[in-house]
mmCIF file of C-alpha atoms in Angstrom:
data_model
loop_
_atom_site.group_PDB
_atom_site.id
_atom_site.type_symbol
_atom_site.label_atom_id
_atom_site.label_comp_id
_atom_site.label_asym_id
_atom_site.label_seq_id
_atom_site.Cartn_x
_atom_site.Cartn_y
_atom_site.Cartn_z
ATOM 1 C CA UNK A 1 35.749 48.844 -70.268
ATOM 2 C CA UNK A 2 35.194 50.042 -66.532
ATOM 3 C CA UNK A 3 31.537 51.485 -68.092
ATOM 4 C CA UNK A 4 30.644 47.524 -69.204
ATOM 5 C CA UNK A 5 32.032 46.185 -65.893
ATOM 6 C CA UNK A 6 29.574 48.482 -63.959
ATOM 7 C CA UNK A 7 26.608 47.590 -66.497
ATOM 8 C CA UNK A 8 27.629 44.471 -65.492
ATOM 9 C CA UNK A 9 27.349 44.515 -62.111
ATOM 10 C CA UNK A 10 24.025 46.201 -61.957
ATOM 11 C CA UNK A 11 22.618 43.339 -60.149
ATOM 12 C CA UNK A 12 25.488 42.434 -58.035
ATOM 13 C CA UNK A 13 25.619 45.726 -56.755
ATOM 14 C CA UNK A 14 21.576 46.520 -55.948
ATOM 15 C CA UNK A 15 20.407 45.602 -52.401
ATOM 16 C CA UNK A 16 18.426 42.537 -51.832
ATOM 17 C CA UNK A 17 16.389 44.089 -49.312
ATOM 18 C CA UNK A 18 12.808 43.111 -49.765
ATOM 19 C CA UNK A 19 11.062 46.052 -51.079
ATOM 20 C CA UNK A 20 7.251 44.945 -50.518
ATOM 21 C CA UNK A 21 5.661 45.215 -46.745
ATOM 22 C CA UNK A 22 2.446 43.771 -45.639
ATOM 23 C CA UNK A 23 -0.106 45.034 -42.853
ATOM 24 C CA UNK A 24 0.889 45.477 -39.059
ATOM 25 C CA UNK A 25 0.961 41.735 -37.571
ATOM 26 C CA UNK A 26 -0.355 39.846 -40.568
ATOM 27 C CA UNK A 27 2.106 37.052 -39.720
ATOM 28 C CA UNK A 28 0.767 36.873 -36.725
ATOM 29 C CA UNK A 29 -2.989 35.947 -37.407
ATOM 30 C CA UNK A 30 -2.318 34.691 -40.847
ATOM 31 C CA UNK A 31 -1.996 30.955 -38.632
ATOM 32 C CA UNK A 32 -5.338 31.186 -36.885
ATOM 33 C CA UNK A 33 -6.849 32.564 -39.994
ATOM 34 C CA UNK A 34 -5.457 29.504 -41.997
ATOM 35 C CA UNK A 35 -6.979 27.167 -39.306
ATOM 36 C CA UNK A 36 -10.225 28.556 -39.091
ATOM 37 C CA UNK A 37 -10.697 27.828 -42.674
ATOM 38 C CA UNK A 38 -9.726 23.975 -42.577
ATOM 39 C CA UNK A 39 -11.789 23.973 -39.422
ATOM 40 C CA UNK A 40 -14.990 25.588 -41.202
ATOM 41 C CA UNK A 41 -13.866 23.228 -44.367
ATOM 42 C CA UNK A 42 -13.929 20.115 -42.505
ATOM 43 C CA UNK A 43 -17.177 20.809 -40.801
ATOM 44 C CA UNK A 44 -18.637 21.286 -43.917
ATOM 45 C CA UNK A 45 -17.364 18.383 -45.269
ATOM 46 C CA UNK A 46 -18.951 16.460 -41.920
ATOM 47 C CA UNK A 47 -22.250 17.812 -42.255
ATOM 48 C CA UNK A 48 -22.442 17.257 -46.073
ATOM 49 C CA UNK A 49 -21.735 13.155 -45.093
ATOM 50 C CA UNK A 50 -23.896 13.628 -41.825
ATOM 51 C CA UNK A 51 -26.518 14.952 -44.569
ATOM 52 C CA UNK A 52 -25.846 12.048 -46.954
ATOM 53 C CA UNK A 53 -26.076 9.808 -44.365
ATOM 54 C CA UNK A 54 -29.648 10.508 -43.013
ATOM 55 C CA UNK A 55 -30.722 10.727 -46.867
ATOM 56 C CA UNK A 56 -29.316 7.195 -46.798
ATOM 57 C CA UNK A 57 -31.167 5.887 -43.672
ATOM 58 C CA UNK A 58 -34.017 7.349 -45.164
ATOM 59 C CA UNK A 59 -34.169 5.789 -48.367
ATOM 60 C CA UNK A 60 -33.076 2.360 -46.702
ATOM 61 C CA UNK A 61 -36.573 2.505 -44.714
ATOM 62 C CA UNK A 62 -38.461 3.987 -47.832
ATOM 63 C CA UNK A 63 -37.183 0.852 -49.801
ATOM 64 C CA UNK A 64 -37.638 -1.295 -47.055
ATOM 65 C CA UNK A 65 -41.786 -0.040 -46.526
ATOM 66 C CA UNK A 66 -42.254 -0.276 -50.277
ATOM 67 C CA UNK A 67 -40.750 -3.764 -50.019
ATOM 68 C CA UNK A 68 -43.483 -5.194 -47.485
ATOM 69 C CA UNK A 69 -46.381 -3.396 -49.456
ATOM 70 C CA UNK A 70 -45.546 -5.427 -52.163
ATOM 71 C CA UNK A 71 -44.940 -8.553 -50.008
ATOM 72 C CA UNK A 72 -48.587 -8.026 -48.500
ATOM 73 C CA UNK A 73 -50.104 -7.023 -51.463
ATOM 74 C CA UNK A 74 -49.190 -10.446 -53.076
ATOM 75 C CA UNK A 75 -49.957 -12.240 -49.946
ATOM 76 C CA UNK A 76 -53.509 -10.774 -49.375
ATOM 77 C CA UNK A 77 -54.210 -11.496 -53.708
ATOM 78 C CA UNK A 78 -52.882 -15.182 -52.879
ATOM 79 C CA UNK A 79 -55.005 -15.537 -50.205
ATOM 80 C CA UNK A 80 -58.304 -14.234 -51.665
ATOM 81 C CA UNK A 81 -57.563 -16.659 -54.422
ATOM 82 C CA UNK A 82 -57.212 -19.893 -52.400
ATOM 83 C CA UNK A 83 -60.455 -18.630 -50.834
ATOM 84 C CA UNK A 84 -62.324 -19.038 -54.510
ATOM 85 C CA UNK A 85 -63.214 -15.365 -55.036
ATOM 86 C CA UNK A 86 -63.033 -14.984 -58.658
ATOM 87 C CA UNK A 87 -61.299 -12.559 -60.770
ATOM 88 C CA UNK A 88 -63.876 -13.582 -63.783
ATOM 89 C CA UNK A 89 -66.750 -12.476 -61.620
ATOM 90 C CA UNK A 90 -66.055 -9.205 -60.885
ATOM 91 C CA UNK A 91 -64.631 -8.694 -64.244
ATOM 92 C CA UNK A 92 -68.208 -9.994 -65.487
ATOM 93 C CA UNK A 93 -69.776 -7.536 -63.105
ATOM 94 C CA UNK A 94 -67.564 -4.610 -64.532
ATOM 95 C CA UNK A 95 -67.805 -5.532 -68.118
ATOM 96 C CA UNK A 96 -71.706 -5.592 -67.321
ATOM 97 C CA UNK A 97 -71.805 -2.440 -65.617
ATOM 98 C CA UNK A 98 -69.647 -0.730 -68.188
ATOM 99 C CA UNK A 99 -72.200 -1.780 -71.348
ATOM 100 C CA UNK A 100 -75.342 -0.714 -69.123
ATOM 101 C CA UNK A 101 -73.959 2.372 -68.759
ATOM 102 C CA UNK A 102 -72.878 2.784 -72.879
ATOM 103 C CA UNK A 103 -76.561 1.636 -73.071
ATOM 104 C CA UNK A 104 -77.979 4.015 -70.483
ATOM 105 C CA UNK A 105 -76.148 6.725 -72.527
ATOM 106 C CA UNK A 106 -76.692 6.225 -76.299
ATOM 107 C CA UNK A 107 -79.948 8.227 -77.706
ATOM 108 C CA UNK A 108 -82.609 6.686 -80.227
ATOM 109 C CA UNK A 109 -81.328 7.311 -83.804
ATOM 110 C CA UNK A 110 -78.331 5.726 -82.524
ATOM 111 C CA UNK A 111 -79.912 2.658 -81.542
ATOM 112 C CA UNK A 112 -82.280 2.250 -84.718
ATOM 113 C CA UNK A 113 -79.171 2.570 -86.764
ATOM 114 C CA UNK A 114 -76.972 0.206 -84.881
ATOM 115 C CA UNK A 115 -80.079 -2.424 -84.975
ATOM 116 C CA UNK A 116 -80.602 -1.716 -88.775
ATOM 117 C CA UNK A 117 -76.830 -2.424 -88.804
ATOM 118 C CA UNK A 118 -76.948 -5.547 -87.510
ATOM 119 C CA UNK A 119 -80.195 -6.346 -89.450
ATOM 120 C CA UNK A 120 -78.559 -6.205 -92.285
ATOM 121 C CA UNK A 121 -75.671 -8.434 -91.536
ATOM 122 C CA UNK A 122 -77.986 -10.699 -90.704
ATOM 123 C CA UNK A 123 -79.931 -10.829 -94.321
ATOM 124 C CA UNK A 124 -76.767 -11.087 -95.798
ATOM 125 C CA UNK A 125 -75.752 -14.087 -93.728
ATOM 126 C CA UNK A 126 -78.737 -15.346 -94.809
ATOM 127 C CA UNK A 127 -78.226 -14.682 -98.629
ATOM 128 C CA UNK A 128 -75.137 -16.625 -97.979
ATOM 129 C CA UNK A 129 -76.969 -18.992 -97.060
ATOM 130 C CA UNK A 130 -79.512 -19.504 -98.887
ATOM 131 C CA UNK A 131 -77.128 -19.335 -101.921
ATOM 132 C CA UNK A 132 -74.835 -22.412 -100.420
ATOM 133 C CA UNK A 133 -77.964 -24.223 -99.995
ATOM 134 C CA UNK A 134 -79.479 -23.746 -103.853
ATOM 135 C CA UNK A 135 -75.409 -25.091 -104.628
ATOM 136 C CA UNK A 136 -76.201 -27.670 -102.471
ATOM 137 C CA UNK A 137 -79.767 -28.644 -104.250
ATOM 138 C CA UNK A 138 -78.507 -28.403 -107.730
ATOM 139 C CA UNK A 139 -75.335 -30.706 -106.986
ATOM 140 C CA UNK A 140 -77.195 -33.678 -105.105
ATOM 141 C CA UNK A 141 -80.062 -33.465 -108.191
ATOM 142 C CA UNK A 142 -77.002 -33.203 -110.748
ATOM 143 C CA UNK A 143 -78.849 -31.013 -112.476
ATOM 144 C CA UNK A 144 -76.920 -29.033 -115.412
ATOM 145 C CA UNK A 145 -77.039 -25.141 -116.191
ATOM 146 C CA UNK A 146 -78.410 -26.192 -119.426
ATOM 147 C CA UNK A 147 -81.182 -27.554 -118.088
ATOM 148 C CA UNK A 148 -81.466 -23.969 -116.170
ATOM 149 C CA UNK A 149 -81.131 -21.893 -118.856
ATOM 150 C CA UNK A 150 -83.980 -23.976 -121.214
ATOM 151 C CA UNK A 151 -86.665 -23.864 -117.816
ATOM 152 C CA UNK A 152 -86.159 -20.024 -117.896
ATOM 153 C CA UNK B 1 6.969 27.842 -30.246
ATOM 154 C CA UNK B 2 9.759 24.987 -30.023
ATOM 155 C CA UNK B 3 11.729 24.861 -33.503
ATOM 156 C CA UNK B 4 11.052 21.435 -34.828
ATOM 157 C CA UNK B 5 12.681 19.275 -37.784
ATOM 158 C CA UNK B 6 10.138 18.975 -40.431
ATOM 159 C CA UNK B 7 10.618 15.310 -39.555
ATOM 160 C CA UNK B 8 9.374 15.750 -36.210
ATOM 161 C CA UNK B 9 6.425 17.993 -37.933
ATOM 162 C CA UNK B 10 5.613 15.187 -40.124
ATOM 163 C CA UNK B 11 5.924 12.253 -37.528
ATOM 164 C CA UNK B 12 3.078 14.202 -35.232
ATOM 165 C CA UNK B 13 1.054 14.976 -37.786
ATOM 166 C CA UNK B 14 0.313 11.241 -37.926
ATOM 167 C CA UNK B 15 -0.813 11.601 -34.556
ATOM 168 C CA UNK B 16 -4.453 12.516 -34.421
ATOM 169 C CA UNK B 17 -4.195 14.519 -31.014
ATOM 170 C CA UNK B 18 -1.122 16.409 -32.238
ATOM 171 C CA UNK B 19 -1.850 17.211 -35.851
ATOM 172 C CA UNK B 20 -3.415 20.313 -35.512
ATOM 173 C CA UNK B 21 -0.105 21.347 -33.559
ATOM 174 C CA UNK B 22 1.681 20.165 -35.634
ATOM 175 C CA UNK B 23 0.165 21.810 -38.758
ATOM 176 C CA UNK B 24 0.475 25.216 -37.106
ATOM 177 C CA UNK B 25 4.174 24.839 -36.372
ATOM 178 C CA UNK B 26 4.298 24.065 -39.724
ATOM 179 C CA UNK B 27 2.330 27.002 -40.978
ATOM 180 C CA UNK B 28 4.589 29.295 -38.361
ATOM 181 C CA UNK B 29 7.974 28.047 -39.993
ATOM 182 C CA UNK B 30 7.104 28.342 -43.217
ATOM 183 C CA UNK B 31 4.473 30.951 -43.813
ATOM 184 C CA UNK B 32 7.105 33.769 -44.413
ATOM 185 C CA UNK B 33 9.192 32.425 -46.601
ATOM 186 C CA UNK B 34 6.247 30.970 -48.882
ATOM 187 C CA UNK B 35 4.390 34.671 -48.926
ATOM 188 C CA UNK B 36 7.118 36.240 -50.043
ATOM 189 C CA UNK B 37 7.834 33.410 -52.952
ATOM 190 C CA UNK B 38 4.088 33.968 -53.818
ATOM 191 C CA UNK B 39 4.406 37.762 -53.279
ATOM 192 C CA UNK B 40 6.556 38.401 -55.635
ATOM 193 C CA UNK B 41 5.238 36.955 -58.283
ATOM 194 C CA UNK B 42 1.433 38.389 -57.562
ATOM 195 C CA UNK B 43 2.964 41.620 -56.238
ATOM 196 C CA UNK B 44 -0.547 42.405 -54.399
ATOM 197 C CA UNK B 45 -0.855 41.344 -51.316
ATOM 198 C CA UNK B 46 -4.598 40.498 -51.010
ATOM 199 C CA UNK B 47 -4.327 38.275 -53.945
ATOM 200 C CA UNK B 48 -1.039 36.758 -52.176
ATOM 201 C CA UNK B 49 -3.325 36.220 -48.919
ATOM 202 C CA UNK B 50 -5.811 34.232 -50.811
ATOM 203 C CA UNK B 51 -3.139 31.517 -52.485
ATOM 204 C CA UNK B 52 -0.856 31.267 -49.619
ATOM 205 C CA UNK B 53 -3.897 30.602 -47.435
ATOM 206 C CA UNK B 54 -4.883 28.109 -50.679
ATOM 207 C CA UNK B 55 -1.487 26.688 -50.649
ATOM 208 C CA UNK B 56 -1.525 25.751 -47.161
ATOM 209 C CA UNK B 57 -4.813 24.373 -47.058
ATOM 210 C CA UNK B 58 -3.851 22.234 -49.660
ATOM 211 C CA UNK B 59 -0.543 21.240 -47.313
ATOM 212 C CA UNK B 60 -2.794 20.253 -44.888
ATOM 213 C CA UNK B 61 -5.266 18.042 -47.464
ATOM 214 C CA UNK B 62 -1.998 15.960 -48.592
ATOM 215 C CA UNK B 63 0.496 15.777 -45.793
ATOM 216 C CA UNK B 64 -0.463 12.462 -44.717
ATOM 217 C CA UNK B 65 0.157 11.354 -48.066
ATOM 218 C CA UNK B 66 3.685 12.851 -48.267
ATOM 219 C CA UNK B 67 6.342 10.259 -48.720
ATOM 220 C CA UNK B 68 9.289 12.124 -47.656
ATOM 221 C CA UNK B 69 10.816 11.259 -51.161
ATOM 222 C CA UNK B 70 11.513 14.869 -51.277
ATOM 223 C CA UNK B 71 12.070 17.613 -48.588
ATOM 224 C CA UNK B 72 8.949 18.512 -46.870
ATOM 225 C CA UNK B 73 9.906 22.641 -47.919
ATOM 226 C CA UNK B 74 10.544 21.806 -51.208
ATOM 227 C CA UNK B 75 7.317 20.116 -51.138
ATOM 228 C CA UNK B 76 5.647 23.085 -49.750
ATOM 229 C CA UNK B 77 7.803 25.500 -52.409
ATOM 230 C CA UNK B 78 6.199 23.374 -55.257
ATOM 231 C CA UNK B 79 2.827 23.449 -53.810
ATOM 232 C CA UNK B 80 3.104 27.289 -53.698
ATOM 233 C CA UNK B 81 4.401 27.899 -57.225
ATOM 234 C CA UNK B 82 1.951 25.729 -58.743
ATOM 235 C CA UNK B 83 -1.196 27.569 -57.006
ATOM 236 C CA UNK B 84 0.539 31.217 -57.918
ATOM 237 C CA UNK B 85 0.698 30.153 -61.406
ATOM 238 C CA UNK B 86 -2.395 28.735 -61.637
ATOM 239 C CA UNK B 87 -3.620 32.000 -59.933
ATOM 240 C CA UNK B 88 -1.948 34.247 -62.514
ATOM 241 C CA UNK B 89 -3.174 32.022 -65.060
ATOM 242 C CA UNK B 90 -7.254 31.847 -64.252
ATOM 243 C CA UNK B 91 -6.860 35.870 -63.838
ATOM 244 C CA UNK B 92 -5.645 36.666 -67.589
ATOM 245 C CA UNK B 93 -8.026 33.865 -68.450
ATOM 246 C CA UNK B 94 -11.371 36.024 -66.160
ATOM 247 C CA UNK B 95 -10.057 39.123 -67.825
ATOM 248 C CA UNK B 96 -9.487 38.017 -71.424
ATOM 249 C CA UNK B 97 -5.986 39.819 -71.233
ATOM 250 C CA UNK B 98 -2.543 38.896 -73.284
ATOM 251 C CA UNK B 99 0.084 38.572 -71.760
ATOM 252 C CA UNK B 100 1.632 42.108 -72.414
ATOM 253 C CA UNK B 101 -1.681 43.908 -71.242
ATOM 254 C CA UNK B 102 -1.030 41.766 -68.123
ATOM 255 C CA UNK B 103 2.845 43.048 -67.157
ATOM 256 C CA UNK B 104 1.417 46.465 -67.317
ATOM 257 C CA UNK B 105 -1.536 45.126 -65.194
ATOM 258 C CA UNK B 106 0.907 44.254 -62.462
ATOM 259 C CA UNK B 107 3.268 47.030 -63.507
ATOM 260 C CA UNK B 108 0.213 49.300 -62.357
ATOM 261 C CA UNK B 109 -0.614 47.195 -59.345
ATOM 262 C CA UNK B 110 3.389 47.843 -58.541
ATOM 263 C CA UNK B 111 3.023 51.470 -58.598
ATOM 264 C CA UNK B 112 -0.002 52.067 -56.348
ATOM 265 C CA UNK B 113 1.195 49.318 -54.462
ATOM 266 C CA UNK B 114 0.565 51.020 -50.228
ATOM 267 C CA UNK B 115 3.124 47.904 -48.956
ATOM 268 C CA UNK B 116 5.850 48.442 -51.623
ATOM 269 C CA UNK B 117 8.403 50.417 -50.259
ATOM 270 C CA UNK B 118 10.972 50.379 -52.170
ATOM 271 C CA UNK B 119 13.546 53.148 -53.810
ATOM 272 C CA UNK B 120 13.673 54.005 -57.227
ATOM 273 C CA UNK B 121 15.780 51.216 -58.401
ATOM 274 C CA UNK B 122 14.248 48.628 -56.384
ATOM 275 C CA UNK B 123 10.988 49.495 -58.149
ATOM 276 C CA UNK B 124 12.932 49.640 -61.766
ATOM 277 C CA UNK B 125 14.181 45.974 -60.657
ATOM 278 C CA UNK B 126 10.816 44.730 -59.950
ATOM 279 C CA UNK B 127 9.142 46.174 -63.389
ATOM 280 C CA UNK B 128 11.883 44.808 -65.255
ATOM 281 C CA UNK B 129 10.912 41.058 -63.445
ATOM 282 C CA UNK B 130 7.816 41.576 -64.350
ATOM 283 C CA UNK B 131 8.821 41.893 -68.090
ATOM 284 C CA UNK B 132 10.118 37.986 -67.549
ATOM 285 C CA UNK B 133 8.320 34.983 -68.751
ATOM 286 C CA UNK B 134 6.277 33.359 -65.838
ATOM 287 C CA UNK B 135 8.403 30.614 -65.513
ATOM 288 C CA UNK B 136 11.922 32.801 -65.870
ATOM 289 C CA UNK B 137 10.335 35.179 -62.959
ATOM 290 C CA UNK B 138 9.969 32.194 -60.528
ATOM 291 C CA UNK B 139 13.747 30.831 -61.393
ATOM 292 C CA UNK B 140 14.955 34.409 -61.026
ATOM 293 C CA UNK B 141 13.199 35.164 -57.838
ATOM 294 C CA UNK B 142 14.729 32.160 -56.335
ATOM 295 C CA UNK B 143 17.902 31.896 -57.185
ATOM 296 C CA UNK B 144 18.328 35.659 -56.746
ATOM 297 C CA UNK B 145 16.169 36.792 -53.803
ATOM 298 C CA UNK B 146 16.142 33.584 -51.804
ATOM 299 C CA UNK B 147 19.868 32.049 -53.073
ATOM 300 C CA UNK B 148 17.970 28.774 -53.656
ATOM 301 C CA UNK B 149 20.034 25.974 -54.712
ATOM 302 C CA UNK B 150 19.529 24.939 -58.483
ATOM 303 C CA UNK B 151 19.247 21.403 -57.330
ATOM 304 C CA UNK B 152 16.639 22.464 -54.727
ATOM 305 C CA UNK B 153 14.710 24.515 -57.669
ATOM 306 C CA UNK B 154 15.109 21.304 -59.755
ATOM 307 C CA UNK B 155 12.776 19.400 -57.448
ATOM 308 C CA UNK B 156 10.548 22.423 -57.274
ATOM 309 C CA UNK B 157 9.948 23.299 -60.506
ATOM 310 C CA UNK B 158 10.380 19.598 -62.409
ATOM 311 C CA UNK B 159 13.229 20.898 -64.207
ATOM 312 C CA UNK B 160 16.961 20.144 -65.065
ATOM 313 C CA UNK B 161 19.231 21.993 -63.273
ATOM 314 C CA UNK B 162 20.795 22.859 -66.941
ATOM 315 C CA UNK B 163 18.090 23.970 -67.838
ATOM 316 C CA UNK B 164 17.642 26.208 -64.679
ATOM 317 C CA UNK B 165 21.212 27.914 -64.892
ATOM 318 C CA UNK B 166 20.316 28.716 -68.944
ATOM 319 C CA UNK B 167 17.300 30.189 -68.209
ATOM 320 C CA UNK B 168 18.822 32.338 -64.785
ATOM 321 C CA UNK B 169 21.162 33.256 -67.170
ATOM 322 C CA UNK B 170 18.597 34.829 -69.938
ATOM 323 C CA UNK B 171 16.735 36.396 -66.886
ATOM 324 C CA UNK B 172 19.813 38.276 -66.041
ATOM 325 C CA UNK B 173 20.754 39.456 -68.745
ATOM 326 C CA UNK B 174 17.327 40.730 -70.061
ATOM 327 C CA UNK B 175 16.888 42.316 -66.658
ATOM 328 C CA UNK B 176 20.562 43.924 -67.093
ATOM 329 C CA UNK B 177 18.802 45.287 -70.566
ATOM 330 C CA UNK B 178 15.906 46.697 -68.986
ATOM 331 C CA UNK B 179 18.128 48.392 -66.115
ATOM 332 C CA UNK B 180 20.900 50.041 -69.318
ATOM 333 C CA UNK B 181 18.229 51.648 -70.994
ATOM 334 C CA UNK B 182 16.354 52.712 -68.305
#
């Protein structure tokens, strides 16, 4: 019985002295060494929204340049309008320029054939034609395929 | 340094030009008793460093949103046993190690441990804490180390106070195991 008892009291009787140590005067900076961190957190936090805020400023007077561009881009176009100065002309002028110089670069065979091309929608224009106008002939004379077939 | 009421603490703390004094009379009155809380539950002393330093960094980020609803040590206490945990926790996780591979881990840490200087049965005591559940170490630490209230440890840990005395109780008497057959 007096065995169980003293199993019992194992705990009861062991000292509660605290068995674990730490280094010589570690209480003693652990305050200043806890400080220094929120002070070197909190300065980083300030320049990150010092950083965040030029970036901001910035992009307020990149948005704001961009903004009159645009306003005297659209002014000056307005204004050369009123004045009568054509789009269509200059377009003209390009479009011009631009088949010259398709012109100035295409060789000879490539010519002939694109003119024999042409030709040759042209002759069968023609044919079409000529063939609406025969229609045309036999209708108004009323004359009859049978009448065709017997002056072949 | 004058001994303040953690009321006092907490009413200049809400004073801009006496916060910073006030948060290191905090840190003064308090840092011992939450190292050795996280101590013993990390047993090495570097890693202790780091989440008491944590801890009280993040006293400092949420005091001015403390509503007094609970003691400002208890506060503190909860703070504390949430970042150990979370400590323990993220190591096993970085190491891949179960939990048993981790008791022996600490176990080790125990033994070649420069600042532990305690006898033979201290050190039997300690290995046979270790051998607890997380959660089991933390109630036994507290109520027997620090004679914490079980009200008090209520508020710390979220937990019934029922359910604090049954699990003090299976912490004692797996730790009066441990100490029988060893």
């Amino acid at each position: 019985m007096n065995t169980q008892d003293n199993k019992r009291n194992i705990l009861e009787n062991l000292k509660k002295d605290n068995p674990f140590q730490v280094p010589e005067n570690y209480f003693d900076s652990l305050g200043s060494r806890i400080s220094n961190r929120i002070t070197a957190n909190t300065s980083t936090e300030k320049q990150q929204y010092i950083s965040f805020a030029m970036v901001k400023s910035t992009l307020v007077f990149a948005g704001g340049f961009a903004g009159l561009a645009l306003i005297i881009y659209f002014g000056v176009s307005i204004f050369f309008t009123k004045l009568g100065v054509e789009k269509n002309t200059s377009q003209n002028e390009i479009a011009f320029l631009t088949e010259y110089s398709i012109i100035s670069e295409l060789d000879e065979s490539t010519l002939i054939e694109s003119f024999s091309k042409e030709n040759s929608e042209i002759s069968d224009s023609l044919h079409l034609e000529n063939n609406e106008n025969i229609i045309n002939y036999l209708v108004k004379e009323d004359i009859d395929i049978s009448t065709i077939i017997d002056e072949l | 340094m004058t001994d303040y009421t953690d009321k006092d603490l907490l009413a200049f703390f809400r004073i801009e030009e006496k916060k910073h004094y006030a948060f290191n009379s905090l840190v003064g009155k308090y840092q011992e008793r939450i190292y050795w809380h996280i101590r013993k539950l990390l047993i090495n002393h570097e890693d202790t460093d780091d989440v008491v330093q944590n801890t009280f960094i993040k006293v400092w980020n949420n005091l001015a949103d403390f509503r007094e609803a609970s003691q400002l040590y208890t506060w503190i206490y909860r703070i504390a046993t949430n970042e150990a945990l979370t400590f323990l926790n993220q190591k096993k996780r970085k190491f891949f190690l179960p939990i048993v591979d981790y008791e022996k881990e600490l176990i080790n840490s125990l033994e070649a441990d420069e600042f532990f200087s305690g006898d033979e049965i201290q050190l039997k005591l300690q290995k046979a804490i270790l051998g607890l559940p997380e959660k089991q170490r933390v109630v036994f630490n507290l109520k027997y180390f620090e004679e914490m209230k079980y009200e008090e440890m209520a508020v710390i840990l979220d937990t019934s106070v029922g359910a604090l005395k049954a699990s003090y109780h299976h912490a004692v008497k797996k730790i009066e195991k441990y100490l029988e057959s060893n």
